[in-house]
Amino acid sequence: CYPALNDNIYINRFSDENGRDRIYSVYNAADIQIEGALFEISSEKREVTELWRQAELSIEDDVVYGKVNPHEVLIVSVSKKL
């Protein structure tokens, strides 16, 4: 598992061969919604997009923030800004 910033969040990371683009599956194992800091990323300028349901996410100070409903999976794309 990729390190999460909440004990009830489980994350897997998948990268392309260049390491430029990454996909994260983010699962909330709790019975309540989790909102706030989800996981850290590298300090390079990046864009974040939720691919499955277009959930609102943001990056501040190398941390991805968002909301994850109980037992929900987000599919998050993190890529370098061009």
Coordinates of C-alpha atoms in Angstrom, one line a residue:
C1 CA 0.0 0.0 0.0
Y2 CA 1.0 3.6 -0.7
P3 CA 1.2 5.7 2.5
A4 CA -2.0 7.5 3.4
L5 CA -2.6 10.4 5.7
N6 CA -5.6 8.8 7.4
D7 CA -5.7 5.3 9.1
N8 CA -8.9 4.4 7.3
I9 CA -7.6 5.2 3.8
Y10 CA -5.9 2.5 1.7
I11 CA -4.0 3.5 -1.5
N12 CA -2.4 1.7 -4.4
R13 CA -0.2 3.6 -6.8
F14 CA 0.5 2.7 -10.5
S15 CA 3.0 4.6 -12.7
D16 CA 3.9 4.7 -16.3
E17 CA 7.4 3.6 -17.3
N18 CA 8.7 7.2 -17.2
G19 CA 7.1 7.9 -13.8
R20 CA 5.5 11.0 -15.3
D21 CA 1.9 10.0 -14.8
R22 CA 0.5 8.1 -11.8
I23 CA -2.8 6.6 -11.0
Y24 CA -3.9 6.0 -7.4
S25 CA -6.8 3.9 -6.2
V26 CA -8.0 5.5 -2.9
Y27 CA -10.3 3.4 -0.7
N28 CA -12.2 4.6 2.4
A29 CA -12.6 1.6 4.8
A30 CA -14.5 3.6 7.4
D31 CA -18.2 3.9 7.9
I32 CA -18.0 7.6 7.7
Q33 CA -17.0 10.2 5.0
I34 CA -13.3 11.2 5.2
E35 CA -12.5 14.7 4.2
G36 CA -9.2 16.5 4.1
A37 CA -5.6 15.4 3.5
L38 CA -5.5 12.0 1.7
F39 CA -1.8 11.5 0.6
E40 CA 1.4 13.2 -0.3
I41 CA 3.0 13.5 -3.7
S42 CA 6.4 14.7 -5.0
S43 CA 7.1 18.4 -5.1
E44 CA 7.0 18.7 -8.9
K45 CA 4.2 20.8 -10.3
R46 CA 1.3 18.4 -10.8
E47 CA -2.4 18.3 -11.8
V48 CA -4.9 16.0 -10.0
T49 CA -8.1 14.6 -11.5
E50 CA -10.5 12.0 -10.2
L51 CA -11.3 9.8 -13.2
W52 CA -14.3 7.7 -12.1
R53 CA -16.9 10.2 -10.7
Q54 CA -15.1 13.5 -11.1
A55 CA -14.8 14.1 -7.3
E56 CA -13.3 17.5 -6.4
L57 CA -9.7 17.2 -5.4
S58 CA -6.9 19.7 -4.8
I59 CA -3.2 19.8 -4.2
E60 CA -1.7 22.1 -1.6
D61 CA 1.9 21.9 -0.3
D62 CA 2.4 18.5 -2.0
V63 CA -0.7 17.0 -0.3
V64 CA -3.8 15.8 -2.2
Y65 CA -7.0 16.8 -0.5
G66 CA -10.6 15.6 -1.1
K67 CA -13.6 13.8 0.2
V68 CA -14.1 10.0 0.1
N69 CA -17.5 8.5 1.1
P70 CA -17.8 5.4 3.2
H71 CA -16.5 2.3 1.4
E72 CA -15.9 4.3 -1.8
V73 CA -13.0 4.0 -4.2
L74 CA -11.6 7.1 -6.0
I75 CA -9.4 6.6 -9.1
V76 CA -7.0 9.6 -9.0
S77 CA -4.7 10.6 -11.8
V78 CA -1.7 12.7 -10.9
S79 CA 0.4 14.0 -13.8
K80 CA 3.0 16.7 -14.4
K81 CA 1.7 20.0 -15.7
L82 CA 2.9 20.8 -19.2

